[in-house]
CSV table of C-alpha atoms (C1' of nucleotides) in Angstrom, one decimal:
chain,number,residue,atom,x,y,z
A,2,MET,CA,-29.3,-93.0,9.4
A,3,SER,CA,-27.0,-93.0,6.4
A,4,ALA,CA,-29.7,-91.2,4.4
A,5,VAL,CA,-29.7,-88.4,7.1
A,6,LYS,CA,-25.9,-88.2,6.9
A,7,GLY,CA,-26.1,-88.1,3.1
A,8,GLU,CA,-28.7,-85.3,3.3
A,9,ASN,CA,-26.5,-83.4,5.8
A,10,ARG,CA,-23.5,-83.6,3.4
A,11,ARG,CA,-25.7,-82.4,0.6
A,12,LEU,CA,-26.9,-79.5,2.6
A,13,GLN,CA,-23.3,-78.7,3.8
A,14,LYS,CA,-22.3,-78.7,0.1
A,15,GLN,CA,-25.1,-76.3,-0.7
A,16,VAL,CA,-24.1,-74.0,2.2
A,17,GLY,CA,-20.5,-74.1,1.0
A,18,SER,CA,-21.6,-73.3,-2.5
A,19,LEU,CA,-23.8,-70.4,-1.2
A,20,HIS,CA,-20.9,-69.1,0.8
A,21,GLN,CA,-18.8,-69.1,-2.3
A,22,GLN,CA,-21.5,-67.4,-4.2
A,23,ILE,CA,-21.8,-64.7,-1.4
A,24,SER,CA,-18.1,-64.2,-1.5
A,25,ALA,CA,-18.1,-63.8,-5.2
A,26,ALA,CA,-21.1,-61.4,-5.0
A,27,LYS,CA,-19.3,-59.4,-2.3
A,28,LEU,CA,-16.2,-59.3,-4.6
A,29,ILE,CA,-18.4,-58.1,-7.5
A,30,ILE,CA,-20.0,-55.4,-5.2
A,31,GLN,CA,-16.6,-54.3,-4.0
A,32,GLN,CA,-15.3,-54.1,-7.6
A,33,THR,CA,-18.5,-52.3,-8.7
A,34,LYS,CA,-18.0,-49.8,-5.8
A,35,GLU,CA,-14.4,-49.2,-6.8
A,36,GLU,CA,-15.4,-48.8,-10.5
A,37,ARG,CA,-18.2,-46.4,-9.4
A,38,ASP,CA,-15.7,-44.4,-7.3
A,39,GLN,CA,-13.3,-44.3,-10.2
A,40,LEU,CA,-16.1,-43.2,-12.6
A,41,GLU,CA,-17.2,-40.5,-10.1
A,42,ALA,CA,-13.6,-39.3,-9.9
A,43,ASP,CA,-13.3,-39.3,-13.7
A,44,TYR,CA,-16.6,-37.5,-13.9
A,45,SER,CA,-15.4,-34.8,-11.5
A,46,THR,CA,-12.1,-34.3,-13.4
A,47,LEU,CA,-14.0,-34.1,-16.7
A,48,LYS,CA,-16.5,-31.6,-15.2
A,49,GLN,CA,-13.6,-29.5,-13.9
A,50,THR,CA,-11.8,-29.7,-17.3
A,51,CYS,CA,-15.1,-28.8,-19.0
A,52,ASN,CA,-15.6,-25.7,-16.8
A,53,GLU,CA,-12.0,-24.6,-17.4
A,54,LEU,CA,-12.5,-25.1,-21.2
A,55,GLU,CA,-15.8,-23.1,-21.0
A,56,THR,CA,-14.0,-20.3,-19.2
A,57,SER,CA,-11.2,-20.3,-21.7
A,58,THR,CA,-13.7,-20.2,-24.6
A,59,ARG,CA,-15.5,-17.3,-23.0
A,60,TYR,CA,-12.2,-15.5,-22.5
A,61,LEU,CA,-11.1,-16.1,-26.1
A,62,GLN,CA,-14.6,-15.1,-27.3
A,63,ASP,CA,-14.4,-11.9,-25.4
A,64,LEU,CA,-10.9,-11.3,-26.7
A,65,LEU,CA,-12.1,-11.9,-30.2
A,66,ASN,CA,-15.0,-9.6,-29.7
A,67,ASP,CA,-12.7,-6.9,-28.3
A,68,THR,CA,-10.3,-7.3,-31.2
A,69,LYS,CA,-13.2,-7.0,-33.7
A,70,SER,CA,-15.0,-4.2,-31.9
A,71,ASN,CA,-13.8,-0.6,-31.9
A,72,GLU,CA,-15.6,0.0,-28.6
A,73,LEU,CA,-14.0,-0.1,-25.2
A,74,LYS,CA,-16.4,-0.6,-22.3
A,75,LEU,CA,-15.0,0.1,-18.8
A,76,TYR,CA,-18.3,0.5,-16.9
A,77,ASP,CA,-20.6,-2.4,-16.1
A,78,ASN,CA,-24.1,-1.0,-16.1
A,79,PHE,CA,-25.5,-4.2,-14.5
A,80,GLN,CA,-23.1,-4.2,-11.5
A,81,LYS,CA,-22.9,-0.4,-11.4
A,82,SER,CA,-19.2,-0.4,-11.2
A,83,PHE,CA,-16.0,-0.1,-13.3
A,84,SER,CA,-14.4,-3.4,-14.4
A,85,PRO,CA,-11.5,-4.9,-12.5
A,86,ALA,CA,-9.3,-4.4,-15.5
A,87,CYS,CA,-10.2,-0.7,-15.5
A,88,GLU,CA,-9.4,-0.4,-11.8
A,89,VAL,CA,-6.0,-2.1,-12.3
A,90,THR,CA,-5.2,0.3,-15.1
A,91,VAL,CA,-6.1,3.3,-12.9
A,92,MET,CA,-3.9,1.9,-10.1
A,93,LYS,CA,-1.0,1.5,-12.6
A,94,LEU,CA,-1.4,5.0,-13.9
A,95,LEU,CA,-1.4,6.3,-10.3
A,96,ASP,CA,1.8,4.4,-9.7
A,97,CYS,CA,3.3,6.4,-12.7
A,98,ASN,CA,2.3,9.7,-10.8
A,99,VAL,CA,-0.5,10.5,-13.3
A,100,GLY,CA,-2.7,13.1,-11.5
A,101,VAL,CA,-6.1,11.9,-10.5
A,102,ARG,CA,-7.7,14.6,-12.7
A,103,HIS,CA,-5.9,13.3,-15.8
A,104,ILE,CA,-6.5,9.6,-15.4
A,105,GLY,CA,-9.7,9.6,-17.4
A,106,ASN,CA,-8.2,11.7,-20.2
A,107,VAL,CA,-5.1,9.5,-20.3
A,108,ILE,CA,-7.3,6.3,-20.7
A,109,ASN,CA,-9.3,8.1,-23.4
A,110,ILE,CA,-6.2,9.2,-25.3
A,111,VAL,CA,-4.5,5.8,-25.2
A,112,ALA,CA,-7.8,4.2,-26.2
A,113,GLU,CA,-7.8,6.5,-29.3
A,114,LEU,CA,-4.2,5.5,-30.0
A,115,CYS,CA,-5.3,1.9,-30.1
A,116,GLY,CA,-8.3,2.7,-32.3
A,117,LYS,CA,-10.9,2.2,-29.6
A,118,THR,CA,-13.8,4.4,-28.6
A,119,LEU,CA,-14.8,4.6,-25.0
A,120,ILE,CA,-18.5,4.0,-24.5
A,121,ASP,CA,-20.6,4.8,-21.4
A,122,ARG,CA,-18.1,6.6,-19.2
A,123,PHE,CA,-14.6,6.6,-17.8
A,124,PRO,CA,-13.7,7.1,-14.1
A,125,SER,CA,-14.1,10.6,-12.8
A,126,GLU,CA,-11.7,12.3,-10.4
A,127,ALA,CA,-13.8,11.3,-7.4
A,128,THR,CA,-13.9,7.7,-8.6
A,129,VAL,CA,-10.2,7.7,-9.1
A,130,ASN,CA,-9.8,9.0,-5.6
A,131,ASN,CA,-11.9,6.1,-4.3
A,132,MET,CA,-9.8,3.6,-6.3
A,133,ASN,CA,-6.7,5.3,-4.9
A,134,ASP,CA,-8.0,4.6,-1.4
A,135,ARG,CA,-8.5,0.9,-2.3
A,136,ARG,CA,-4.9,0.9,-3.8
A,137,LEU,CA,-3.5,2.1,-0.5
A,138,ALA,CA,-5.4,-0.5,1.4
A,139,LEU,CA,-4.0,-3.2,-1.0
A,140,ALA,CA,-0.5,-1.8,-0.5
A,141,GLN,CA,-0.9,-1.9,3.2
A,142,LYS,CA,-2.1,-5.5,3.1
A,143,GLN,CA,0.8,-6.5,0.8
A,144,VAL,CA,3.4,-4.8,3.1
A,145,GLY,CA,1.7,-6.5,6.1
A,146,GLU,CA,1.9,-9.9,4.4
A,147,ILE,CA,5.6,-9.4,3.5
A,148,LEU,CA,6.7,-8.1,6.9
A,149,SER,CA,4.8,-10.8,8.9
A,150,GLU,CA,6.6,-13.5,6.9
A,151,SER,CA,10.0,-11.7,7.2
A,152,ILE,CA,12.5,-12.3,9.9
A,153,ASN,CA,15.0,-9.9,11.6
A,154,LEU,CA,13.0,-6.8,11.0
A,155,THR,CA,14.4,-3.4,11.9
A,156,LEU,CA,12.0,-0.5,12.8
A,157,TYR,CA,13.1,3.0,11.8
A,158,THR,CA,11.3,5.9,13.5
A,159,ASP,CA,11.6,9.6,13.3
A,160,GLU,CA,9.4,12.6,14.1
A,161,THR,CA,9.2,16.0,12.6
A,162,SER,CA,7.1,19.2,12.9
A,163,LYS,CA,5.6,21.0,10.0
A,164,TYR,CA,3.6,24.2,10.5
A,165,GLY,CA,3.0,23.4,14.1
A,166,THR,CA,1.8,19.9,13.5
A,167,LYS,CA,3.9,16.9,14.5
A,168,PHE,CA,4.3,13.9,12.3
A,169,GLY,CA,5.9,10.4,12.9
A,170,GLY,CA,7.4,8.4,10.1
A,171,TYR,CA,7.6,4.6,10.6
A,172,HIS,CA,9.7,2.4,8.2
A,173,MET,CA,10.9,-1.2,8.4
A,174,SER,CA,13.6,-3.2,6.7
A,175,ASN,CA,14.1,-6.9,6.5
A,176,SER,CA,17.2,-9.1,6.4
A,177,GLU,CA,17.4,-8.5,2.6
A,178,GLN,CA,17.6,-4.7,3.3
A,179,ASP,CA,14.3,-4.0,1.5
A,180,MET,CA,12.8,-0.9,3.0
A,181,TYR,CA,9.1,-0.5,3.5
A,182,VAL,CA,7.1,2.5,4.6
A,183,ILE,CA,4.5,1.3,7.1
A,184,GLY,CA,3.1,4.6,8.1
A,185,LEU,CA,3.4,8.4,8.2
A,186,ARG,CA,0.9,9.7,10.8
A,187,GLU,CA,0.1,12.8,12.7
A,188,LEU,CA,1.2,12.7,16.3
A,189,ALA,CA,-0.5,14.5,19.2
A,190,SER,CA,3.0,14.9,20.7
A,191,LYS,CA,6.5,13.5,20.3
A,192,SER,CA,6.4,11.6,23.6
A,193,ALA,CA,7.4,8.0,23.7
A,194,SER,CA,3.9,6.8,24.7
A,195,CYS,CA,2.3,8.7,21.8
A,196,THR,CA,4.9,7.4,19.3
A,197,LEU,CA,4.2,3.8,20.5
A,198,ASP,CA,0.5,4.3,20.4
A,199,THR,CA,0.7,5.5,16.8
A,200,LEU,CA,2.8,2.4,15.9
A,201,GLN,CA,0.2,0.2,17.5
A,202,GLU,CA,-2.5,2.0,15.6
A,203,ILE,CA,-0.6,1.3,12.3
A,204,LEU,CA,-0.2,-2.4,13.1
A,205,GLU,CA,-3.9,-2.5,14.1
A,206,ASP,CA,-4.8,-1.0,10.8
A,207,MET,CA,-2.8,-3.6,9.0
A,208,ASN,CA,-4.6,-6.2,11.0
A,209,GLU,CA,-8.0,-4.8,10.1
A,210,THR,CA,-7.1,-4.6,6.4
A,211,SER,CA,-5.8,-8.2,6.4
A,212,LYS,CA,-8.8,-9.4,8.4
A,213,LYS,CA,-11.3,-7.9,5.9
A,214,LEU,CA,-9.5,-9.3,2.9
A,215,ASP,CA,-8.5,-12.8,3.9
A,216,GLY,CA,-9.5,-13.2,7.6
A,217,ASN,CA,-6.0,-13.0,8.9
A,218,ASP,CA,-5.9,-10.9,12.1
A,219,ASP,CA,-2.5,-11.8,13.4
A,220,VAL,CA,-0.3,-9.7,11.0
A,221,GLY,CA,0.4,-6.9,13.5
A,222,ARG,CA,1.5,-9.2,16.3
A,223,LYS,CA,3.7,-11.2,13.9
A,224,ILE,CA,5.4,-8.1,12.6
A,225,LEU,CA,6.0,-6.9,16.2
A,226,SER,CA,7.5,-10.3,17.2
A,227,ASN,CA,9.7,-10.4,14.1
A,228,THR,CA,11.2,-7.0,14.9
A,229,ILE,CA,14.6,-7.4,16.5
A,230,ALA,CA,16.1,-4.0,16.1
A,231,THR,CA,15.3,-0.3,16.1
A,232,MET,CA,17.0,2.7,14.5
A,233,SER,CA,16.2,6.3,15.5
A,234,ASP,CA,17.8,9.6,16.4
A,235,SER,CA,19.4,10.1,19.8
A,236,ALA,CA,16.4,12.0,21.3
A,237,SER,CA,15.7,11.0,24.9
A,238,THR,CA,12.1,10.1,24.0
A,239,GLU,CA,13.4,7.5,21.5
A,240,LYS,CA,15.2,5.7,24.3
A,241,LEU,CA,12.0,5.5,26.3
A,242,PHE,CA,10.1,4.5,23.2
A,243,ASN,CA,12.6,1.6,22.7
A,244,GLN,CA,12.0,0.4,26.3
A,245,LYS,CA,8.2,0.6,25.9
A,246,LEU,CA,8.5,-1.2,22.5
A,247,GLU,CA,10.5,-4.0,24.1
A,248,ASP,CA,7.9,-4.3,26.9
A,249,LEU,CA,5.1,-4.6,24.4
A,250,ARG,CA,7.0,-7.1,22.3
A,251,ASN,CA,7.7,-9.3,25.4
A,252,LYS,CA,4.0,-9.4,26.0
A,253,VAL,CA,3.3,-10.5,22.4
A,254,LEU,CA,6.2,-13.0,22.0
A,255,PRO,CA,4.7,-15.9,24.2
A,256,GLU,CA,1.4,-15.5,22.3
A,257,VAL,CA,2.9,-15.9,18.8
A,258,THR,CA,6.0,-18.0,19.3
A,259,GLU,CA,5.4,-21.8,18.9
A,260,LYS,CA,6.4,-23.9,22.0
A,261,TRP,CA,7.3,-20.8,24.0
A,262,ASP,CA,6.5,-22.6,27.3
A,263,GLU,CA,8.8,-25.5,26.3
A,264,MET,CA,11.8,-23.2,25.8
A,265,SER,CA,14.5,-22.7,28.4
A,266,GLU,CA,14.6,-19.4,30.2
A,267,GLU,CA,17.8,-18.5,28.4
A,268,ALA,CA,16.3,-19.2,25.0
A,269,GLN,CA,13.3,-17.0,25.9
A,270,LYS,CA,15.7,-14.3,27.0
A,271,ASP,CA,17.6,-14.5,23.8
A,272,LEU,CA,14.4,-14.1,21.7
A,273,SER,CA,13.3,-11.1,23.8
A,274,GLN,CA,16.6,-9.3,23.3
A,275,MET,CA,16.4,-6.3,21.0
A,276,LEU,CA,19.2,-4.2,19.4
A,277,HIS,CA,18.9,-0.4,19.4
A,278,PHE,CA,20.8,1.8,17.0
A,279,PHE,CA,21.0,5.6,17.1
A,280,CYS,CA,21.7,8.0,14.2
A,281,SER,CA,24.5,10.5,15.0
A,282,LEU,CA,23.6,13.0,12.3
A,283,HIS,CA,22.2,15.4,14.9
A,284,VAL,CA,25.6,15.4,16.7
A,285,LEU,CA,27.3,16.3,13.4
A,286,VAL,CA,24.7,19.0,12.6
A,287,ASN,CA,25.2,20.5,16.1
A,288,LEU,CA,29.0,20.4,15.6
A,289,ALA,CA,28.6,22.2,12.2
A,290,VAL,CA,26.4,24.9,13.9
A,291,GLN,CA,29.0,25.5,16.6
A,292,CYS,CA,31.8,25.6,14.0
A,293,THR,CA,29.9,28.2,12.0
A,294,THR,CA,29.5,30.4,15.1
A,295,VAL,CA,33.2,30.1,16.0
A,296,LEU,CA,34.3,30.8,12.4
A,297,ASN,CA,32.1,33.8,12.2
A,298,GLN,CA,33.5,35.1,15.5
A,299,TRP,CA,37.0,34.4,14.4
A,300,GLN,CA,36.4,36.2,11.0
A,301,ARG,CA,35.0,39.2,12.9
A,302,VAL,CA,38.1,39.4,15.1
A,303,GLU,CA,40.4,39.0,12.1
A,304,GLY,CA,38.6,41.8,10.4
A,305,LEU,CA,39.0,44.1,13.4
A,306,PHE,CA,42.8,43.3,13.5
A,307,SER,CA,43.2,44.0,9.7
A,308,ILE,CA,41.4,47.4,10.2
A,309,GLY,CA,43.7,48.1,13.1
A,310,SER,CA,46.8,47.3,11.2
B,30,DA,C1',-21.3,3.5,-6.1
B,31,DG,C1',-20.3,7.2,-8.5
B,32,DT,C1',-20.6,12.4,-10.1
B,33,DG,C1',-19.7,17.3,-9.9
B,34,DT,C1',-18.1,21.1,-7.5
B,35,DT,C1',-15.6,23.9,-4.2
B,36,DT,C1',-12.0,25.1,-0.9
B,37,DC,C1',-7.6,24.8,1.2
B,38,DG,C1',-2.6,24.4,1.7
B,39,DT,C1',1.4,22.8,-0.6
B,40,DA,C1',4.9,21.4,-4.1
B,41,DG,C1',7.1,22.1,-8.0
B,42,DC,C1',7.6,24.3,-12.4
B,43,DC,C1',8.5,28.5,-15.1
B,44,DT,C1',10.4,32.9,-15.8
B,45,DG,C1',13.0,36.9,-15.4
B,46,DA,C1',16.6,39.4,-13.0
B,47,DA,C1',21.1,39.5,-11.1
B,48,DG,C1',25.7,38.0,-10.6
B,49,DC,C1',29.8,35.7,-12.1
C,22,DG,C1',26.6,31.7,-21.4
C,23,DC,C1',25.9,29.7,-17.2
C,24,DT,C1',24.1,29.6,-12.4
C,25,DT,C1',21.4,31.1,-8.7
C,26,DC,C1',17.5,33.2,-6.6
C,27,DA,C1',12.9,35.0,-5.9
C,28,DG,C1',8.2,35.4,-7.1
C,29,DG,C1',4.2,34.0,-9.6
C,30,DC,C1',1.5,30.5,-11.4
C,31,DT,C1',-0.4,25.9,-11.9
C,32,DA,C1',-1.5,21.5,-10.6
C,33,DC,C1',-1.9,18.6,-7.0
C,34,DG,C1',-4.3,15.7,-3.1
C,35,DA,C1',-7.6,15.8,0.4
C,36,DA,C1',-11.9,16.7,2.2
C,37,DA,C1',-16.6,18.0,2.3
C,38,DC,C1',-21.1,18.3,0.4
C,39,DA,C1',-25.3,17.6,-2.4
C,40,DC,C1',-27.0,14.9,-5.7
C,41,DT,C1',-28.0,10.8,-9.0
DNA sequence: AGTGTTTCGTAGCCTGAAGC
DNA sequence: GCTTCAGGCTACGAAACACT
C-alpha cells in the first residue's frame, strides 16, 4: 500500500515537473513570438528606410546626371507624355499670362539661358491648351476643397449681357474675406430658376472633379450648407433666387449636418437662417442718370434766358 | 496623347491727329 | 509737351478637324 502511495507521489512530482516544463516552454514560445514580432517590425522599418534611401539615391543620381548633362528631356517616349515637372512649369508660365503659343519658345529660351538643349520635343500649342484644361480642373478642385472646409461663406451673384448672350458670375468669400471665383457661365435667361440651376451645375462640376481625383463627392453639398449669406444687386429676380437658394439649402442641411435630428427645432431654424445683402450701386447710377437729364434741361433753359437777355 | 492648321470674335497695344 | 481719342493691327483663347 505504502509502495503505491510512494509511486503516486513520484508520479505527482513528475506531473508537477512536466507542468513547470510546459509553463517554461509556453513562456519561451511567448518570448519567441514577441521577439519574432519585434524582428518583423524592425524588418518592415528597415525595408521602408531602404526604399526611401533608394528613392533618394535615384533622385540624387538623376540630379547629378542632369547637372552633368547639357540635355533637357521633357517628353517621355515610353509613356508618350510630357513629364510632370514639364506640366507644372507650363502651368506656372500660364499663371504668369504667357500666351499658349509662346510657352514652348519660353521654355526653350530659358533652357538655353541655363546652358541646356531641349531634346525630343517641347509642348505644342494644342498640348499647352490640354494642360491648361487640367490646370483649370485642378483649380476647381482646390477651390472646392477650400470652400467645403470653410465656414460662414457668402455667395456673390451678378448677371450681365454681352452681344446678346447672358452670363452669370458666381463668387464666394469666406470669413477671412478671401474671394474665390467659382464660375462664370452662360445663362439661358436671367430668371431666378435659371441662375439657381447654373449654380447647381457649378457645384455639381466641383463634385465631379473632386470625385474623379480623390473620391470625394460631397463638396457641392458642403459648400451649399456652409453658405450663410448672399450678396447681389437689387433685381427682383435676385430676391426670388435667394428664396429658392434657401429652399435648396434647407433640403441639404439635414443630410450634411451631424446630429441634425437631435437638434432642437430652434437650433435647426437658426442654422437654416440666411442673410441677404443687396448692392445699391444701381440706385446711385439711376440717380446720376436722372441728375444728368435734369442738369441738361436746366442748362438748356439757362441758355435760352441768356439769349433772351 | 499629341500635332498642325484654320477660323472666329475679342482685348489690348500702338500710332497719329487734335486739342489744351 | 501732355492728354485724349479713334482707328488699325496683333495676339489671344477657344473650338474644330484630320492626322500621327
